[in-house]
XYZ file of C-alpha atoms in Angstrom:
436
model
C -20.250 -2.404 17.882
C -20.491 1.375 17.506
C -16.833 1.728 18.481
C -15.777 -0.905 15.952
C -17.715 0.839 13.168
C -16.188 4.190 14.104
C -12.645 2.801 13.994
C -13.401 0.996 10.731
C -14.720 4.223 9.201
C -11.506 6.022 10.129
C -9.507 3.180 8.593
C -11.377 3.471 5.296
C -11.063 7.268 5.273
C -7.343 7.129 6.021
C -6.700 4.538 3.319
C -8.705 6.581 0.816
C -6.476 9.608 1.459
C -3.314 7.502 1.203
C -4.457 5.949 -2.074
C -5.381 9.376 -3.430
C -1.922 10.694 -2.544
C -0.294 7.793 -4.401
C -2.533 8.321 -7.427
C -1.944 12.086 -7.616
C 1.824 11.759 -7.195
C 1.961 9.165 -9.972
C -0.112 11.266 -12.362
C 1.841 14.490 -11.721
C 5.212 12.788 -12.077
C 4.181 10.882 -15.206
C 2.937 14.074 -16.878
C 6.019 16.085 -15.897
C 8.821 13.641 -16.716
C 9.784 11.607 -19.738
C 9.591 7.833 -19.916
C 13.137 7.284 -18.654
C 12.830 9.530 -15.593
C 9.360 8.248 -14.782
C 10.774 4.728 -14.920
C 13.476 5.787 -12.460
C 10.835 7.272 -10.173
C 8.838 4.028 -10.416
C 11.885 2.041 -9.313
C 12.169 4.262 -6.246
C 8.434 3.876 -5.566
C 8.610 0.066 -5.734
C 11.659 0.072 -3.468
C 9.776 2.224 -0.970
C 7.044 -0.433 -0.905
C 9.591 -3.118 -0.044
C 11.099 -1.022 2.768
C 7.611 -0.310 4.158
C 7.002 -4.069 4.374
C 10.278 -4.486 6.273
C 9.402 -1.693 8.698
C 5.899 -2.988 9.324
C 7.108 -6.528 9.969
C 9.717 -5.434 12.515
C 8.025 -2.412 14.100
C 4.281 -1.968 13.660
C 2.923 -5.509 13.232
C 4.197 -6.615 16.680
C 2.825 -3.336 18.096
C -0.644 -4.060 16.692
C -0.641 -7.581 18.125
C 0.676 -6.872 21.602
C -0.325 -3.303 22.367
C -3.797 -2.800 20.875
C -6.301 -1.533 23.404
C -3.796 -1.509 26.285
C -3.708 1.329 28.855
C -2.417 4.573 27.368
C 0.856 4.724 29.405
C 1.792 1.234 28.203
C 0.909 2.216 24.621
C 3.096 5.341 24.772
C 6.129 3.392 25.995
C 5.669 0.776 23.279
C 5.159 3.377 20.550
C 8.300 5.246 21.546
C 10.243 2.043 20.877
C 8.359 0.894 17.756
C 8.720 4.273 16.044
C 12.411 4.177 16.921
C 12.571 0.785 15.198
C 10.879 2.273 12.115
C 13.430 5.108 11.986
C 16.252 2.577 12.308
C 14.893 0.614 9.343
C 14.658 3.866 7.365
C 18.243 4.825 8.219
C 19.699 1.419 7.368
C 17.763 0.946 4.147
C 18.277 4.620 3.263
C 22.034 4.180 3.523
C 21.845 1.127 1.275
C 19.769 3.089 -1.252
C 22.305 5.921 -1.316
C 25.155 3.470 -1.914
C 23.172 1.748 -4.676
C 22.403 5.144 -6.214
C 26.053 6.146 -6.246
C 26.949 2.842 -7.897
C 24.176 3.105 -10.508
C 24.635 6.724 -11.488
C 22.418 8.509 -13.971
C 18.712 9.104 -13.381
C 18.067 5.788 -11.571
C 21.002 6.546 -9.291
C 19.641 10.015 -8.519
C 16.244 8.513 -7.663
C 17.794 6.038 -5.227
C 19.948 8.703 -3.582
C 16.909 10.924 -3.057
C 14.910 7.973 -1.737
C 17.660 7.136 0.728
C 17.498 10.670 2.111
C 13.738 10.631 2.733
C 13.234 7.011 3.847
C 13.634 7.617 7.624
C 10.855 10.227 7.610
C 8.593 8.098 5.416
C 9.033 5.048 7.666
C 8.292 7.140 10.734
C 5.087 8.478 9.182
C 3.902 4.977 8.265
C 4.595 3.721 11.790
C 2.494 6.528 13.300
C -0.520 5.434 11.235
C -0.463 1.928 12.700
C 0.298 3.199 16.190
C -2.820 5.377 16.134
C -5.026 2.550 14.890
C -3.639 0.222 17.573
C -4.910 2.643 20.208
C -8.249 3.309 18.498
C -7.228 6.838 17.413
C -7.848 6.494 13.692
C -8.884 10.142 13.447
C -5.325 11.214 14.252
C -3.959 8.998 11.485
C -6.465 10.596 9.101
C -5.346 14.097 10.144
C -1.716 13.164 9.565
C -2.419 11.867 6.053
C -4.498 14.923 5.225
C -1.476 16.966 6.345
C 0.711 14.913 4.008
C -1.665 15.482 1.084
C -1.903 19.211 1.802
C 1.870 19.627 2.078
C 2.323 17.816 -1.230
C 0.428 20.473 -3.181
C 3.010 23.305 -2.948
C 5.958 20.904 -2.959
C 4.848 19.144 -6.139
C 4.185 22.530 -7.722
C 7.720 23.692 -6.924
C 9.181 20.433 -8.219
C 7.196 20.665 -11.462
C 8.612 24.118 -12.248
C 12.003 22.531 -12.915
C 11.049 18.848 -13.144
C 13.516 16.097 -12.340
C 13.214 12.729 -10.669
C 15.257 13.790 -7.657
C 13.071 16.875 -7.046
C 9.869 14.837 -7.104
C 11.223 12.152 -4.766
C 12.432 14.822 -2.326
C 9.100 16.657 -2.495
C 7.160 13.455 -1.792
C 9.467 12.525 1.081
C 9.532 16.014 2.602
C 5.729 16.069 2.760
C 5.783 12.680 4.479
C 8.369 13.862 7.007
C 6.241 16.912 7.813
C 3.223 14.661 8.373
C 5.374 12.488 10.668
C 6.194 15.578 12.741
C 2.494 16.433 13.031
C 1.779 12.825 14.070
C 4.389 12.990 16.805
C 2.848 16.172 18.175
C -0.595 14.541 18.158
C 0.674 11.447 19.975
C 2.761 13.340 22.524
C 5.451 10.671 22.145
C 9.112 11.115 21.214
C 10.538 8.221 19.136
C 13.433 6.502 20.892
C 15.943 5.378 18.290
C 18.248 3.887 20.916
C 15.489 1.428 21.915
C 15.334 -0.140 18.442
C 17.598 -3.069 19.324
C 15.686 -3.654 22.547
C 12.389 -3.651 20.633
C 13.793 -6.125 18.103
C 15.041 -8.405 20.889
C 11.760 -8.327 22.810
C 9.590 -9.004 19.758
C 11.870 -11.038 17.528
C 9.539 -14.037 17.851
C 6.892 -12.040 15.963
C 8.910 -9.441 14.093
C 11.180 -11.748 12.102
C 8.297 -13.971 11.059
C 6.081 -11.025 10.136
C 8.986 -9.597 8.154
C 9.181 -12.839 6.188
C 5.388 -12.802 5.723
C 5.310 -9.250 4.385
C 8.166 -9.818 1.975
C 6.587 -13.072 0.801
C 3.310 -11.310 0.002
C 4.895 -8.627 -2.172
C 7.458 -11.018 -3.659
C 4.863 -13.540 -4.861
C 2.926 -10.830 -6.705
C 6.013 -9.300 -8.312
C 7.410 -12.641 -9.464
C 4.011 -13.634 -10.843
C 4.020 -10.494 -12.959
C 7.622 -11.093 -14.050
C 6.738 -14.668 -15.038
C 3.647 -13.515 -16.912
C 5.695 -10.980 -18.847
C 8.365 -13.545 -19.688
C 5.892 -16.209 -20.813
C 3.111 -14.159 -22.395
C 4.658 -10.777 -23.151
C 4.491 -7.311 -21.640
C 1.043 -6.709 -23.130
C -0.333 -9.546 -20.979
C 0.997 -7.821 -17.896
C -0.862 -4.675 -18.897
C -4.044 -6.669 -19.469
C -3.931 -8.212 -15.989
C -3.045 -4.889 -14.430
C -5.991 -3.254 -16.199
C -8.435 -5.751 -14.668
C -6.892 -5.154 -11.240
C -7.282 -1.409 -11.647
C -11.012 -1.837 -12.173
C -11.124 -3.426 -8.727
C -9.046 -0.567 -7.326
C -11.835 1.101 -5.313
C -12.429 -2.139 -3.464
C -8.715 -2.453 -2.686
C -9.112 0.805 -0.750
C -11.807 -0.896 1.327
C -9.668 -3.995 1.796
C -6.619 -1.988 2.874
C -8.687 0.253 5.131
C -10.169 -2.750 6.923
C -6.673 -4.210 7.182
C -5.533 -1.199 9.193
C -7.982 -1.998 11.985
C -8.460 -5.777 11.618
C -5.596 -6.948 13.840
C -6.138 -4.343 16.612
C -9.863 -5.165 16.700
C -9.191 -8.929 16.771
C -6.725 -8.375 19.625
C -9.397 -6.444 21.548
C -11.919 -9.248 21.035
C -9.367 -11.822 22.203
C -8.626 -9.795 25.306
C -12.264 -9.254 26.278
C -14.156 -12.272 24.904
C -11.700 -14.960 23.710
C -14.430 -17.400 22.632
C -15.925 -14.780 20.306
C -12.734 -14.436 18.228
C -13.614 -17.110 15.583
C -17.026 -15.540 14.995
C -15.522 -12.064 14.749
C -12.960 -13.234 12.179
C -15.602 -15.129 10.205
C -17.822 -12.040 10.118
C -14.865 -9.839 9.140
C -13.750 -12.080 6.287
C -17.272 -12.918 5.140
C -18.368 -9.272 4.958
C -15.316 -8.297 2.908
C -15.742 -11.308 0.633
C -19.406 -10.459 -0.017
C -18.510 -6.824 -0.757
C -15.801 -7.909 -3.216
C -18.225 -10.209 -5.007
C -20.856 -7.468 -5.199
C -18.359 -4.995 -6.667
C -17.119 -7.519 -9.220
C -20.621 -8.469 -10.325
C -21.477 -4.788 -10.707
C -18.483 -4.382 -13.011
C -19.447 -7.465 -15.003
C -23.126 -6.739 -15.513
C -23.731 -3.041 -14.846
C -20.675 -1.208 -16.191
C -21.279 -0.039 -19.782
C -18.507 -0.837 -22.254
C -18.278 2.861 -23.066
C -17.269 3.613 -19.483
C -14.707 0.841 -19.543
C -13.214 2.268 -22.727
C -13.179 5.741 -21.178
C -11.231 4.466 -18.171
C -8.780 2.025 -19.761
C -8.848 2.810 -23.469
C -7.981 -0.110 -25.710
C -6.811 -2.146 -22.717
C -10.480 -2.577 -21.782
C -11.015 -4.936 -24.734
C -8.757 -7.580 -23.209
C -9.020 -6.694 -19.519
C -12.818 -7.020 -19.421
C -12.464 -10.766 -20.074
C -10.453 -11.083 -16.849
C -12.929 -9.398 -14.524
C -14.536 -12.647 -13.323
C -11.313 -14.435 -12.248
C -9.946 -11.169 -10.852
C -13.125 -10.748 -8.786
C -12.882 -14.309 -7.472
C -9.244 -13.751 -6.499
C -10.132 -10.661 -4.487
C -13.166 -12.393 -2.966
C -11.111 -15.361 -1.694
C -8.295 -13.080 -0.520
C -10.840 -10.945 1.350
C -12.243 -14.028 3.039
C -8.934 -15.168 4.470
C -8.043 -11.736 5.869
C -10.319 -12.664 8.779
C -8.244 -15.758 9.541
C -5.025 -13.794 9.102
C -6.167 -11.149 11.598
C -7.158 -13.855 14.056
C -3.813 -15.643 13.850
C -1.945 -12.399 14.389
C -4.132 -11.516 17.353
C -3.304 -14.912 18.853
C 0.388 -14.081 18.482
C 1.199 -17.436 16.834
C 3.547 -16.013 14.226
C 4.921 -19.470 13.442
C 1.553 -20.638 12.132
C 0.756 -17.411 10.273
C 4.151 -17.479 8.549
C 3.627 -21.077 7.489
C 0.171 -20.251 6.130
C 1.515 -17.245 4.232
C 4.354 -19.264 2.699
C 1.935 -21.943 1.456
C -0.562 -19.371 0.170
C 2.147 -17.338 -1.592
C 3.683 -20.438 -3.155
C 0.269 -21.495 -4.464
C -0.353 -17.997 -5.831
C 2.987 -17.906 -7.640
C 2.590 -21.403 -9.082
C -1.006 -20.789 -10.114
C -0.292 -17.408 -11.689
C 2.840 -18.434 -13.596
C 1.564 -21.917 -14.461
C -1.656 -20.450 -15.777
C 0.320 -17.970 -17.861
C 2.275 -20.810 -19.458
C -0.983 -22.555 -20.372
C -3.279 -19.690 -21.345
C -1.506 -16.313 -21.230
C -3.206 -13.492 -19.324
C -6.530 -15.327 -18.999
C -4.832 -18.506 -17.791
C -2.774 -16.558 -15.291
C -5.880 -14.860 -13.874
C -7.753 -18.146 -13.455
C -4.663 -19.812 -12.017
C -4.326 -17.019 -9.477
C -8.028 -17.290 -8.580
C -7.731 -21.046 -7.942
C -4.564 -20.520 -5.947
C -6.208 -17.847 -3.796
C -9.023 -20.298 -3.021
C -6.396 -22.795 -1.868
C -4.776 -20.032 0.183
C -8.088 -19.311 1.909
C -8.373 -22.976 2.925
C -4.812 -22.967 4.266
C -5.355 -19.785 6.284
C -8.614 -20.913 7.871
C -7.247 -24.370 8.657
C -4.226 -22.753 10.342
C -6.494 -20.409 12.282
C -8.599 -23.356 13.443
C -5.501 -25.119 14.726
C -4.373 -21.951 16.493
C -7.784 -21.549 18.143
C -7.801 -25.158 19.352
C -4.337 -24.738 20.805
C -5.495 -21.574 22.544
C -8.545 -23.216 24.072
C -6.413 -26.145 25.225
C -4.466 -23.795 27.502
C -5.380 -23.623 31.201
C -8.323 -21.341 31.917
C -6.176 -19.069 34.066
C -3.834 -18.455 31.166
C -6.673 -17.978 28.711
C -8.139 -15.314 30.975
C -5.113 -13.092 30.386
C -4.675 -13.040 26.600
C -2.395 -10.008 26.530
C 0.211 -11.549 28.800
C -0.152 -14.905 27.052
C 1.128 -13.505 23.771
C 3.914 -11.398 25.244
C 7.377 -12.843 25.841
C 8.821 -12.439 29.336
C 11.024 -9.576 28.179
C 7.953 -7.471 27.304
C 7.306 -6.832 30.973
C 10.510 -4.821 31.100
C 8.969 -2.287 28.708
C 6.004 -1.807 31.007
C 8.357 -0.827 33.839
C 9.980 2.048 31.921
C 9.250 5.601 33.112
C 6.006 6.944 31.685
C 6.246 9.260 28.693
C 4.483 12.585 29.302
C 2.246 13.926 26.565
C 2.962 17.400 25.276
């Protein structure tokens, strides 16, 4: 238990630094650029989020499932390939961004060209974070993100002296690339770009489904917001976003737990398979209770004056959405336990199906609610849909557990091998990487 708490603490600390970096970059850029250039920067930022989801689905999610808590030599060989896969995603998507930037021209085009240049380094840095958490080395991920934050200070200062969207994107990306270099030195592993295709072939059963899952998650949220804006106006989007921002500190907790949830579930499965359902129930239940406590504190303890100080006039409308927003986060927190358990089991087919149903319900509930009752209707529709999603996830996890227990005892005794395809054994036979 002490080891789990230590790894969880590192996950929360790392996510806090990452969120702080995002917040500071957004504030500095917004204050330095005009509305048009800040909009161009925002387009690049959103695109980065999409590419990160692609990289995680193909590179780091399979790593977390199949190589968490394994012997260090096996971990190093796997990480050399997974980081190579992340670089490959950055190179391919970076090339596409450059071509799109050339076609667009103007400030948006400049933002996409700059993003294309820095994407390989940013994808590599993100992959190191998950690699460290898979091996229980969250402190190294924290050091790397502190390095990123520290490097950003002089780079953002230099960019702000002659502000432009391309300078800020390059400064942000250069700091990330420097942090990726520091991460590589900490790990003592050299990324192997030429192993990317081999990694994709060995883990395509997980990677392609996790890719679809990750894109579905972000896509459902974005389309819900687009639908809300189309049906209820842009002001409604701002109202919903304001309520979500008040729950921002808890999202740091949720994301921090997410960094370690799958590796920890994989460790439990490997050591005590029958304890996995209880671990996932405890994980989801604790997060759900914390979300409810935070939301109730906002509802009953936060003075209106503080709300006005934080959100200005938006607080008048956003405060009415705090209850449904809290319920949405509470239900979403609860099913993260089931999601971690399904991924630890390696049954990507079931987790993808659960995510598709949950995302469809979220989109229908959010947009349907907007058509009926604007921002308030959308928030309640999303809350109801997230409750449905929690049922779907836990039902799918229950089916996955029953299928697991139905396997022969000899197979259940070796959970790591049970979730690896036959080709994965080839990776374990590669020459051992030496740490520097």
